[in-house]
mmCIF file of C-alpha atoms in Angstrom:
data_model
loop_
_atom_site.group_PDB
_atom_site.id
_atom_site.type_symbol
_atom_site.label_atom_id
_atom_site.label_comp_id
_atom_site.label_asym_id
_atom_site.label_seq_id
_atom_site.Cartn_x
_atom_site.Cartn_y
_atom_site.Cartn_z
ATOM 1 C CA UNK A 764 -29.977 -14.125 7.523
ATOM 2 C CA UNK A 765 -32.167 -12.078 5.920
ATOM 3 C CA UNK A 766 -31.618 -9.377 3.454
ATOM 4 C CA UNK A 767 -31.725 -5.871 5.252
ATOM 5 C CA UNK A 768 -29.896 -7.811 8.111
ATOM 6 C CA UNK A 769 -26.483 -8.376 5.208
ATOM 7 C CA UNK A 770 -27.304 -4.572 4.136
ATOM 8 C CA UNK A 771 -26.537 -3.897 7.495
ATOM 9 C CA UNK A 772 -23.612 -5.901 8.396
ATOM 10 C CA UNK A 773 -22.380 -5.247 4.957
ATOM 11 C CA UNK A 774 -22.205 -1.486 5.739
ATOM 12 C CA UNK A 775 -20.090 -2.190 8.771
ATOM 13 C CA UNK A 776 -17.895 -4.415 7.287
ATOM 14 C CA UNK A 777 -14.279 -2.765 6.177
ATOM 15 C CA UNK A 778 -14.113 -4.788 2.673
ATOM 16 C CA UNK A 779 -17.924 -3.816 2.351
ATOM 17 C CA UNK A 780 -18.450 -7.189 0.398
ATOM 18 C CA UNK A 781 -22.207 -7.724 -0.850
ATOM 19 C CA UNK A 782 -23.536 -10.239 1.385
ATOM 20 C CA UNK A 783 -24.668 -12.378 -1.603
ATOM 21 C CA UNK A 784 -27.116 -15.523 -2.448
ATOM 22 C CA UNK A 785 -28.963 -16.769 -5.749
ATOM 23 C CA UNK A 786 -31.063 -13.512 -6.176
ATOM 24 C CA UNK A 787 -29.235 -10.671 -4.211
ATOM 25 C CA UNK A 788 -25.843 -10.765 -6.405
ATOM 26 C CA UNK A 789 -24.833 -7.360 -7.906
ATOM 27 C CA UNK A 790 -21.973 -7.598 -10.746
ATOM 28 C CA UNK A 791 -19.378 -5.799 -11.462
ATOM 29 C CA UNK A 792 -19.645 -4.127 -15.097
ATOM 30 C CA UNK A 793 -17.405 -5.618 -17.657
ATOM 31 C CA UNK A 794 -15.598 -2.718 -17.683
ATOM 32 C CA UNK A 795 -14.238 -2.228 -13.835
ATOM 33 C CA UNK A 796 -13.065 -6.273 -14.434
ATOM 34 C CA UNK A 797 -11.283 -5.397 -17.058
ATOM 35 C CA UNK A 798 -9.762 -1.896 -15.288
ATOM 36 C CA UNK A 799 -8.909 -4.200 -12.131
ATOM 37 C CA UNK A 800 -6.555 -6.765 -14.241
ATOM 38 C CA UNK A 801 -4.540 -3.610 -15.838
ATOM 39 C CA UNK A 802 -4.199 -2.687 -12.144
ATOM 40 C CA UNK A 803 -3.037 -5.767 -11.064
ATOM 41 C CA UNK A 804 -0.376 -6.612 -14.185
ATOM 42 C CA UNK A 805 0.985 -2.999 -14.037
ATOM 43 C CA UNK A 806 1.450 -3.073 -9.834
ATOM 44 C CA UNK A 807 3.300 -6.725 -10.454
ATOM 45 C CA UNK A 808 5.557 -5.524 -13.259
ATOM 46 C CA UNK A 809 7.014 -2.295 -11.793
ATOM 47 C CA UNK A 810 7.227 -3.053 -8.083
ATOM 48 C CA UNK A 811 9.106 -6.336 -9.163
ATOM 49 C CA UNK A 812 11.523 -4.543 -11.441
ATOM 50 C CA UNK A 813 11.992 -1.989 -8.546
ATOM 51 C CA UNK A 814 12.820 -4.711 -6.333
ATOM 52 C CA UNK A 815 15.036 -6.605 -8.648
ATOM 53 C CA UNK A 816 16.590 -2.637 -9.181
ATOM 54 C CA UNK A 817 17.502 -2.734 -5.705
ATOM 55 C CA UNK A 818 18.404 -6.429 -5.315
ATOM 56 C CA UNK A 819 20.428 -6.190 -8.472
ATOM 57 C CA UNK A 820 22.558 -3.101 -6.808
ATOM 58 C CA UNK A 821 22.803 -5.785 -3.449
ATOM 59 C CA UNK A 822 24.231 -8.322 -5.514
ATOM 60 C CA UNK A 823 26.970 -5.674 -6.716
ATOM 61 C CA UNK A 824 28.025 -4.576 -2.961
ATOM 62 C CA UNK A 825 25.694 -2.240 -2.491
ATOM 63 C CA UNK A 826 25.011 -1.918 1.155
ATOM 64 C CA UNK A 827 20.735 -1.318 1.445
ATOM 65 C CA UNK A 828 20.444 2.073 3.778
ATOM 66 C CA UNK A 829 17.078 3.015 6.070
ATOM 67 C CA UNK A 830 15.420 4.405 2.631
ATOM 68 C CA UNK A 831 15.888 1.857 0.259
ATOM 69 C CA UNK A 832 14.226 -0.892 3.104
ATOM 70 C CA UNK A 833 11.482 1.219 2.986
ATOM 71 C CA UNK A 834 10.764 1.250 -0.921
ATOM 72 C CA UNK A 835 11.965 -2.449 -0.328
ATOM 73 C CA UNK A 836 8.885 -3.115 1.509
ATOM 74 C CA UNK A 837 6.579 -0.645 0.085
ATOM 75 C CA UNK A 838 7.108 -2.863 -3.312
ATOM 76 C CA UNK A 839 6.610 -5.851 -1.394
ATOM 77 C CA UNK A 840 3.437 -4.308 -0.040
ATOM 78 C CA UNK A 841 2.209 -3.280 -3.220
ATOM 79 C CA UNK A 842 2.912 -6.185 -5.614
ATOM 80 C CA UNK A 843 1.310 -8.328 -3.321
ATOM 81 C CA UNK A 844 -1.658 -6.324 -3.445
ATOM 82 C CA UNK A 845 -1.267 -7.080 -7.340
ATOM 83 C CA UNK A 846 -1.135 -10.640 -7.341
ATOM 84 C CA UNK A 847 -3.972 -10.221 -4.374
ATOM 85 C CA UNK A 848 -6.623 -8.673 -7.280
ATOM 86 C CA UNK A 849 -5.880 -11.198 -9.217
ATOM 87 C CA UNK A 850 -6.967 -14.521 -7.300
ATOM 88 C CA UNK A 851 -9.978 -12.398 -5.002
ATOM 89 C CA UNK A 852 -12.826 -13.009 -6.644
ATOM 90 C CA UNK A 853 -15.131 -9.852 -8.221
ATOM 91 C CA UNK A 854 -12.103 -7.488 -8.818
ATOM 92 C CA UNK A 855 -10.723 -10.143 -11.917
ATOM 93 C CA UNK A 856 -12.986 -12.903 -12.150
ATOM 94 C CA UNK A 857 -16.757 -12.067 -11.312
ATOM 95 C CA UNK A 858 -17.467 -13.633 -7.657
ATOM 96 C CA UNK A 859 -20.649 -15.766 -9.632
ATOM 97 C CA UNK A 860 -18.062 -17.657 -12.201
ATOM 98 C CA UNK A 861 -15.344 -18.057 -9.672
ATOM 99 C CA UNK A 862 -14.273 -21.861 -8.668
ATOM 100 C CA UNK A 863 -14.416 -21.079 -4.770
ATOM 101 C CA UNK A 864 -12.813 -23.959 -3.487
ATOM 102 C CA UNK A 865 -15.126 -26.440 -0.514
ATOM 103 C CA UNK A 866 -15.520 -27.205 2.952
ATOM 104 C CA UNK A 867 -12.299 -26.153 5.410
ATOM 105 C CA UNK A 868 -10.389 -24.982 2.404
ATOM 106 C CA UNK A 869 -13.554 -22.707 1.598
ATOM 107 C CA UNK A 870 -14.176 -21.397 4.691
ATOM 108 C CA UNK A 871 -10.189 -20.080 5.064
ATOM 109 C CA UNK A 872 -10.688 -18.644 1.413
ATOM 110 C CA UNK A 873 -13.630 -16.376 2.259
ATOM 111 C CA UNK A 874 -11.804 -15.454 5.584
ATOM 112 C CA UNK A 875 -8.271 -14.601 4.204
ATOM 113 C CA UNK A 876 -8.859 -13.924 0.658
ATOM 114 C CA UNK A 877 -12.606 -13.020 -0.249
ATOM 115 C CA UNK A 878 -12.849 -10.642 2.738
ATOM 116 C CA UNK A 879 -10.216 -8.853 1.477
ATOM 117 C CA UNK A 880 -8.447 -9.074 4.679
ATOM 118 C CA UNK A 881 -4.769 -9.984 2.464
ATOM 119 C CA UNK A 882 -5.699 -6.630 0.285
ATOM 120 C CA UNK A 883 -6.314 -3.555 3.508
ATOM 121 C CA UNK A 884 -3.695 -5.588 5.477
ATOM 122 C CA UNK A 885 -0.764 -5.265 2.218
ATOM 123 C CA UNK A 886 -2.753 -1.489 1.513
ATOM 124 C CA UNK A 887 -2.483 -0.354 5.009
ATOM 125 C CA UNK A 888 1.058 -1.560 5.513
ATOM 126 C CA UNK A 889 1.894 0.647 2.456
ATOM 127 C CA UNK A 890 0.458 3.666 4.239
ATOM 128 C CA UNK A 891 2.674 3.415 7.161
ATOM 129 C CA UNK A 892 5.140 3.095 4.835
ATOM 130 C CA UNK A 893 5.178 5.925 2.778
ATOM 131 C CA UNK A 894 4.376 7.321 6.371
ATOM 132 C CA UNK A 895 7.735 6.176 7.737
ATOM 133 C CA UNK A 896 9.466 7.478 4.295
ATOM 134 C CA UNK A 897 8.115 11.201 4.767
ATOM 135 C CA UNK A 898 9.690 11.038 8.524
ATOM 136 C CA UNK A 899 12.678 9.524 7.296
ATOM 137 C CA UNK A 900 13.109 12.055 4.476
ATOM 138 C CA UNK A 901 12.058 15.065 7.441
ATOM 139 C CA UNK A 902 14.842 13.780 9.619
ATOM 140 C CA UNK A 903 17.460 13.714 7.259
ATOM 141 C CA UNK A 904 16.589 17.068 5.948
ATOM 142 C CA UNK A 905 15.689 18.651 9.341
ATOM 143 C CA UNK A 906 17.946 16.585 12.121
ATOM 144 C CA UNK A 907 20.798 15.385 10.317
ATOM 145 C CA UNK A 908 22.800 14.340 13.142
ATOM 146 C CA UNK A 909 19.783 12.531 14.483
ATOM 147 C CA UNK A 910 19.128 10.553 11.202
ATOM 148 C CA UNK A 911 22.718 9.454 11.291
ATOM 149 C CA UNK A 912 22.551 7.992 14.646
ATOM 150 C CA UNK A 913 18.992 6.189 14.487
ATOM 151 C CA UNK A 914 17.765 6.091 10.909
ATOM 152 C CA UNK A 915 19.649 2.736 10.114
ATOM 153 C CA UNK A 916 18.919 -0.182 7.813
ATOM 154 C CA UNK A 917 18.629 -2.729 10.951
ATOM 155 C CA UNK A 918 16.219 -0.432 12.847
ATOM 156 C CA UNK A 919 13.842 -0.364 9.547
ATOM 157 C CA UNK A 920 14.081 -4.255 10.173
ATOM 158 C CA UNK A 921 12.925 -4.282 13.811
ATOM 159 C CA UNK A 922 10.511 -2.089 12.918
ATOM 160 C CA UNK A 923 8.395 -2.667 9.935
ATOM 161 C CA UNK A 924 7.712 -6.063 10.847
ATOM 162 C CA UNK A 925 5.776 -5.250 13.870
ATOM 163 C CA UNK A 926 3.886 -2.493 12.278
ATOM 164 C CA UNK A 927 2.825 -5.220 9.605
ATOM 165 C CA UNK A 928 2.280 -7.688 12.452
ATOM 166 C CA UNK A 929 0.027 -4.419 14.152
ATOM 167 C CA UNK A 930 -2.205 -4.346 10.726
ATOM 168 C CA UNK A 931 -2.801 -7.762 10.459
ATOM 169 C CA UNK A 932 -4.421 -7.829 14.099
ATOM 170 C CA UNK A 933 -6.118 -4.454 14.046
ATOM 171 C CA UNK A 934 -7.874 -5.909 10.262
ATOM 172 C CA UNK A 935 -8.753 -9.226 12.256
ATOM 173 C CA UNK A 936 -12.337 -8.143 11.956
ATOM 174 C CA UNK A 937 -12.353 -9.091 8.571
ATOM 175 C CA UNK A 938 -11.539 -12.462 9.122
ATOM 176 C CA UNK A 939 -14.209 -12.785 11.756
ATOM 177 C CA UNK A 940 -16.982 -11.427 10.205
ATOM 178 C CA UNK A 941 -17.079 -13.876 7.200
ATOM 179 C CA UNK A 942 -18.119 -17.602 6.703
ATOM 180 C CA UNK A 943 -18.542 -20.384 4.140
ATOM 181 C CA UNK A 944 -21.897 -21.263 3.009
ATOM 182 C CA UNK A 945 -22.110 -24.311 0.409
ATOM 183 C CA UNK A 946 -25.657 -23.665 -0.152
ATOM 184 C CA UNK A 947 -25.380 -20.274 -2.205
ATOM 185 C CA UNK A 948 -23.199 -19.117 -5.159
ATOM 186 C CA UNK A 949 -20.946 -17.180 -4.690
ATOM 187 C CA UNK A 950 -20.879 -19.118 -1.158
ATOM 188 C CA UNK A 951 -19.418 -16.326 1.179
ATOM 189 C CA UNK A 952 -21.590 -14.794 3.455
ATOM 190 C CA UNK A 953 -21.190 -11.971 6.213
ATOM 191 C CA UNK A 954 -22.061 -12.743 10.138
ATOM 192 C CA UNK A 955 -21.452 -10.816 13.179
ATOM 193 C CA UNK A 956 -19.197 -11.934 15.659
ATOM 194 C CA UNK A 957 -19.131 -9.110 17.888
ATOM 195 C CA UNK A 958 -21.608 -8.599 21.276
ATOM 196 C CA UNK A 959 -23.330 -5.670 19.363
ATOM 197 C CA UNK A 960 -23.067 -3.459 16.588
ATOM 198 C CA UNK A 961 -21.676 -0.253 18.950
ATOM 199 C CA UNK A 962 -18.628 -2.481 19.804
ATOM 200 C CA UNK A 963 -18.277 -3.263 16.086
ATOM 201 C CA UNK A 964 -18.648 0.358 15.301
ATOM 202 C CA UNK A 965 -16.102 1.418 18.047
ATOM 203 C CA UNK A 966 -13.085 -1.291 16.761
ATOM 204 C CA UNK A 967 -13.371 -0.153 13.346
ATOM 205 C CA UNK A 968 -12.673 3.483 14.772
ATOM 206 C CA UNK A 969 -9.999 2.486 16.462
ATOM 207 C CA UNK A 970 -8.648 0.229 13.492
ATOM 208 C CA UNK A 971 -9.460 3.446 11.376
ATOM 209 C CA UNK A 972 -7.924 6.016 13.485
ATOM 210 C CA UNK A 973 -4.131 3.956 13.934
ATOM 211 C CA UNK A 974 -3.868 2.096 10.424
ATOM 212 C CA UNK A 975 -4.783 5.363 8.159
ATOM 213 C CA UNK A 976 -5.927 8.490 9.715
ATOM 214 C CA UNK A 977 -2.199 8.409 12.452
ATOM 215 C CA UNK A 978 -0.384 7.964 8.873
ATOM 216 C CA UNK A 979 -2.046 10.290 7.208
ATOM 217 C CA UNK A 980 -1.471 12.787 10.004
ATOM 218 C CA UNK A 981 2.217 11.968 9.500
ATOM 219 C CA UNK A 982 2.509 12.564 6.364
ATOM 220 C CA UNK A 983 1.245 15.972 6.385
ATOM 221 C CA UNK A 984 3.332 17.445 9.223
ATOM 222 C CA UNK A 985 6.184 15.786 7.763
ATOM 223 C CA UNK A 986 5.724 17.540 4.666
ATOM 224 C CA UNK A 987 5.052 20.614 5.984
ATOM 225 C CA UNK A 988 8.243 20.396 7.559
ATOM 226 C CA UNK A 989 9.871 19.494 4.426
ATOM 227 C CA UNK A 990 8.796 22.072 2.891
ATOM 228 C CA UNK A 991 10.197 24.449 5.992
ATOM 229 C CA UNK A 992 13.553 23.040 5.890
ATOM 230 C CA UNK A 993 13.972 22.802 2.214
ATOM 231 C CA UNK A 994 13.831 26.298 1.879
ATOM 232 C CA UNK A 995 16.229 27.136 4.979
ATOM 233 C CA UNK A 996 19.661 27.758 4.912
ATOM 234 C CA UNK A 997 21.679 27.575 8.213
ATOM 235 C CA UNK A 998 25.572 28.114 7.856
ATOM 236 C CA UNK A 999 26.420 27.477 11.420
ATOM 237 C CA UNK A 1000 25.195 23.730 10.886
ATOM 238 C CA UNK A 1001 26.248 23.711 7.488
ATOM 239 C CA UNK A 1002 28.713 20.251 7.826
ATOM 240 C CA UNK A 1003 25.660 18.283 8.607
ATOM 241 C CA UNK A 1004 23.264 20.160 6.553
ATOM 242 C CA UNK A 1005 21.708 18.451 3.092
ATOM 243 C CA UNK A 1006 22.677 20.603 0.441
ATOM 244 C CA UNK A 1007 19.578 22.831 -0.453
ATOM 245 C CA UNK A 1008 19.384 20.959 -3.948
ATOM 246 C CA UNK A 1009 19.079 17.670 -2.492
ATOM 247 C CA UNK A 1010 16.478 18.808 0.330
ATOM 248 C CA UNK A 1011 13.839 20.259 -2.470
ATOM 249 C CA UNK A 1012 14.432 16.712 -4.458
ATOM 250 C CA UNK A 1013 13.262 15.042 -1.467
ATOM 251 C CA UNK A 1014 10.792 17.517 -0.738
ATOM 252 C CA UNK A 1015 9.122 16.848 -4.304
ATOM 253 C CA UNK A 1016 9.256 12.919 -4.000
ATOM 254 C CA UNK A 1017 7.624 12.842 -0.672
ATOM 255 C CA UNK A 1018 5.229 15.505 -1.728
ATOM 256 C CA UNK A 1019 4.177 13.462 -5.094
ATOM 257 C CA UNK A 1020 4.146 10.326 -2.722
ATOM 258 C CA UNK A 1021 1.827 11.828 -0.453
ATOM 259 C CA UNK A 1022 -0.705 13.568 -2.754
ATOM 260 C CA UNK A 1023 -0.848 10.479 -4.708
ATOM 261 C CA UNK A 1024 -1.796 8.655 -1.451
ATOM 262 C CA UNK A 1025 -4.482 11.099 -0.414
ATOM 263 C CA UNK A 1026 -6.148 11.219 -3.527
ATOM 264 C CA UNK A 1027 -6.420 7.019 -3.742
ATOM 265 C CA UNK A 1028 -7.100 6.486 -0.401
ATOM 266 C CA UNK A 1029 -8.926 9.575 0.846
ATOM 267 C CA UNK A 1030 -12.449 9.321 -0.583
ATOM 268 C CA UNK A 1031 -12.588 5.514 0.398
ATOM 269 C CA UNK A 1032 -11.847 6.076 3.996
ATOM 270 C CA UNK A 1033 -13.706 8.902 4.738
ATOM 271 C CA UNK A 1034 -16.794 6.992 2.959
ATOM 272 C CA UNK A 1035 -16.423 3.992 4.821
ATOM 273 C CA UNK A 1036 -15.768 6.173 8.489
ATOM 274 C CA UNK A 1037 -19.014 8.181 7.431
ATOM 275 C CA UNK A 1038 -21.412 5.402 6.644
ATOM 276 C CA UNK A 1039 -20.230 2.685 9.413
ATOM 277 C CA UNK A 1040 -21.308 5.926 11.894
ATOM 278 C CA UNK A 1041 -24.539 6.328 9.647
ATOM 279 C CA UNK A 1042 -24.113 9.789 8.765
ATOM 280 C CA UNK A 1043 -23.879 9.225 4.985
ATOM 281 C CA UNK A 1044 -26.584 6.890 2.854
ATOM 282 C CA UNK A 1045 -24.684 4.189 1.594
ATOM 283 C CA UNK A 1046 -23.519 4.234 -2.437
ATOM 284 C CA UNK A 1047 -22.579 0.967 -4.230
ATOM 285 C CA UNK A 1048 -21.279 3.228 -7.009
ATOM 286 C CA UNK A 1049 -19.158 5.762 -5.306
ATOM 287 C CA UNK A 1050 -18.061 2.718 -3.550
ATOM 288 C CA UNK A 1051 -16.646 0.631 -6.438
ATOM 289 C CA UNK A 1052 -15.083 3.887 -7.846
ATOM 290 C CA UNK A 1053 -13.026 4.513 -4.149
ATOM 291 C CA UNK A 1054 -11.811 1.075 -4.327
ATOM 292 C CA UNK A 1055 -10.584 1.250 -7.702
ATOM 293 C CA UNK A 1056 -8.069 4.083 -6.500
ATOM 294 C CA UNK A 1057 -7.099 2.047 -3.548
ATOM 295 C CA UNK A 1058 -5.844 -0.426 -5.419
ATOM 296 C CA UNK A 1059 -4.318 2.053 -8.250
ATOM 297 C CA UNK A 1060 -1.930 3.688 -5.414
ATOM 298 C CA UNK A 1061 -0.058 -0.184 -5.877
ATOM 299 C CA UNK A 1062 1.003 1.133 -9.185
ATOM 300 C CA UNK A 1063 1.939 4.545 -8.846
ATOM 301 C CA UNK A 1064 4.129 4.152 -5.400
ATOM 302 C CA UNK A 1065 6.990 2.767 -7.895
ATOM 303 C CA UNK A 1066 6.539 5.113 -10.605
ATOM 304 C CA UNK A 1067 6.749 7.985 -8.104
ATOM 305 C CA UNK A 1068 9.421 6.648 -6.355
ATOM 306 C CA UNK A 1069 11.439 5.561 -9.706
ATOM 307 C CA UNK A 1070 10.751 9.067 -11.434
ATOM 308 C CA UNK A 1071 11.855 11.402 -8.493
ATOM 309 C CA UNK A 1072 14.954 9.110 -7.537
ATOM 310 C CA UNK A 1073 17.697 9.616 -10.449
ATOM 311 C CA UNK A 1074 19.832 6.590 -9.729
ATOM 312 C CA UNK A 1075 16.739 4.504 -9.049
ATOM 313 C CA UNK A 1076 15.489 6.085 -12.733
ATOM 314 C CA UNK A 1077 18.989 5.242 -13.783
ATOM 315 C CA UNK A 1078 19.672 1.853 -13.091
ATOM 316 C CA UNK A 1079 15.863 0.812 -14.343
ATOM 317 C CA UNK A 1080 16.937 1.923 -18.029
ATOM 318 C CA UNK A 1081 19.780 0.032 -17.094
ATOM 319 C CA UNK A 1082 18.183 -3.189 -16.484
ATOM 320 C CA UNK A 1083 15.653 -2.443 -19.560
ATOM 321 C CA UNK A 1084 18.733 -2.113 -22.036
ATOM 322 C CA UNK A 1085 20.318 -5.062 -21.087
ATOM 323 C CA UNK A 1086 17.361 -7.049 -21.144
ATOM 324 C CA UNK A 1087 16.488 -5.974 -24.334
ATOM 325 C CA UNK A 1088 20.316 -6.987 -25.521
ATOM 326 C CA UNK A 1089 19.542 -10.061 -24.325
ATOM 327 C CA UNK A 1090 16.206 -10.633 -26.272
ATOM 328 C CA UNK A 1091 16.893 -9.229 -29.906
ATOM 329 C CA UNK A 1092 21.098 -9.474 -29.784
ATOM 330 C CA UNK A 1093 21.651 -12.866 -27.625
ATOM 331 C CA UNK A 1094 23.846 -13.378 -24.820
ATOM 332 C CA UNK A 1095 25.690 -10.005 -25.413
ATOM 333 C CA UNK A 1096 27.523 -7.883 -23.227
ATOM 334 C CA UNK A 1097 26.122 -4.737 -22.641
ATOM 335 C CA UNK A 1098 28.304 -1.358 -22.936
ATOM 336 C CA UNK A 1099 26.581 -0.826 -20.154
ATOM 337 C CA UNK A 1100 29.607 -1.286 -17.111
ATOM 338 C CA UNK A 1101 27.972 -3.347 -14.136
ATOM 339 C CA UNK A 1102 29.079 -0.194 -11.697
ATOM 340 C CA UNK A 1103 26.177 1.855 -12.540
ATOM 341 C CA UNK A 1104 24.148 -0.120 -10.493
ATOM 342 C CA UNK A 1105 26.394 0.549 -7.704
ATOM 343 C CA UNK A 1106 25.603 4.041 -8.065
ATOM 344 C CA UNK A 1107 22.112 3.598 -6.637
ATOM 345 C CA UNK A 1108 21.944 7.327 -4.644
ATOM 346 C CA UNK A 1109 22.228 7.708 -0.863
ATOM 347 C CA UNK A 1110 19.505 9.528 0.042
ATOM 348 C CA UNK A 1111 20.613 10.852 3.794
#
């Protein structure tokens, strides 16, 4: 495979890896390793300590409602994309130094991990997330009665798990397009596997148009709506009305969720859309710097969704007090009572 031909499957391909070999290997600087590992230790740290948050409040009959599965799996999501930066090699540990393991073992490596497949599968799955929150939020503000009957904690679990099931097949491109090659450091390479490049071209659209630009379309006229509602008052419906306090809360946290999300994973999707239909020149820098807020959006989801949520804020000071009684005072009791974890805030 020559070198304009990886150039040019390396443009198509959704991770955009370099298509590398002894003398066509282009490092990281210093700098964006170190940058990706602050990433990474941040997103593990505060999506597990909003998950233990919310597992915590389980343990203490809490019963989980439709939003709290959601930030449930949106921490999954995003600590996974964490401890994913960590072992895929060039974001921590520069692709040239990394011990890739050999043969089978190698091959399913630079399928699953080096083609970042793992990474846009967890990132996308996060989109339709915060999607599904900004409905669930517009429904509960907007169609009360509606939210009561269908917005339930089992039909989250039907659901999310075949929208990750959807990502994971529509990213299967990423898998294919990748192999193992022994004979160069680092050792994975990019092929084509589909008939031409047009029906390449036309799966990544379609990939494109369902996994972020459907989201992202969403989001918006879900906060629009928000916005709408939060500012109406209706007295004929007001027994199943949100209070108008509660509705502009929600309107804030979905509208700090969503800005965050378009200006992560904005620039990096329209690049790659642009330059897989050759409209823009391709641009290893502004490339680098796109991916860099992709995988920053891992840490903020939890800080946005910790800092807008009172009980959620509450109960994480909580947890921080009495570990910190239990590192500098022993085994001690907090003052602390164990109810105000039980006081994790219904959202509908």
């Amino acid at each position: 495979m020559n070198q304009e031909t990886c150039i040019n499957l390396t443009s198509l391909s959704k991770a955009n890896i370099s298509c590398y070999n002894s003398t066509n290997y282009h490092a990281l600087p210093v700098f964006l390793h170190i940058l990706n590992g602050f990433i990474a230790i941040l997103s593990i740290i505060f999506n597990a300590m909003v998950m233990a948050m919310l597992w915590r409040g389980r343990q203490i009959h809490y019963i989980f409602s439709c939003y709290d599965i959601l930030i449930i799996n949106m921490a999954i999501a995003d600590l996974s994309i964490g401890i994913l930066i960590l072992v895929t090699p060039e974001f921590v540990v520069p692709a040239n130094s990394y011990p890739f393991p050999t043969d089978a073992f190698g091959d399913a490596f630079c399928r699953v991990i080096q083609s970042e497949y793992l990474i846009y599968t967890f990132g996308f799955y996060s989109v339709s997330v915060i999607a599904f929150i900004s409905l669930e939020r517009w429904i509960a503000i907007a169609k009360p009665i509606i939210y009561r009957r269908y917005c339930q904690a089992r039909n989250a679990k039907l659901v999310l798990p075949i929208v990750f099931l959807l990502n994971m097949v529509l990213k299967i491109s990423n898998l294919a397009n990748i192999h193992y090659d022994k004979n160069t450091m680092p050792p994975c390479k990019w092929q084509i596997v589909f008939p031409t490049v047009d029906v390449y071209v036309y799966w990544f659209t379609i990939s494109e148009l369902l996994t972020f630009y459907l989201p992202i379309v969403v989001i918006l006229c879900a906060n629009i709506n928000i916005g709408r509602w939060s500012k109406i008052r209706s007295p004929s419906r007001r027994k199943y009305t949100i209070p108008s306090y509660r509705r502009r809360k929600m309107s804030k946290m979905v509208t700090a969720a969503s800005i965050a999300l378009l200006i992560c994973w904005l620039p990096n999707e329209l690049y790659f859309t642009l330059r897989t239909w050759k409209i823009i020149p391709r641009s290893r820098t502004f490339h680098r710097s796109a991916k860099v807020l992709v995988l920053l959006n891992s840490t903020l989801n939890p800080i946005i969704y910790v800092a807008t949520n009172r009980s959620y804020r509450n109960s994480i000071v909580d947890m921080v007090h009495r570990a910190s009684h239990y590192t500098f005072m022993g085994k001690q009791k907090s003052p602390s009572s164990d109810l105000a974890c039980v006081a994790l805030e219904k959202s509908n």
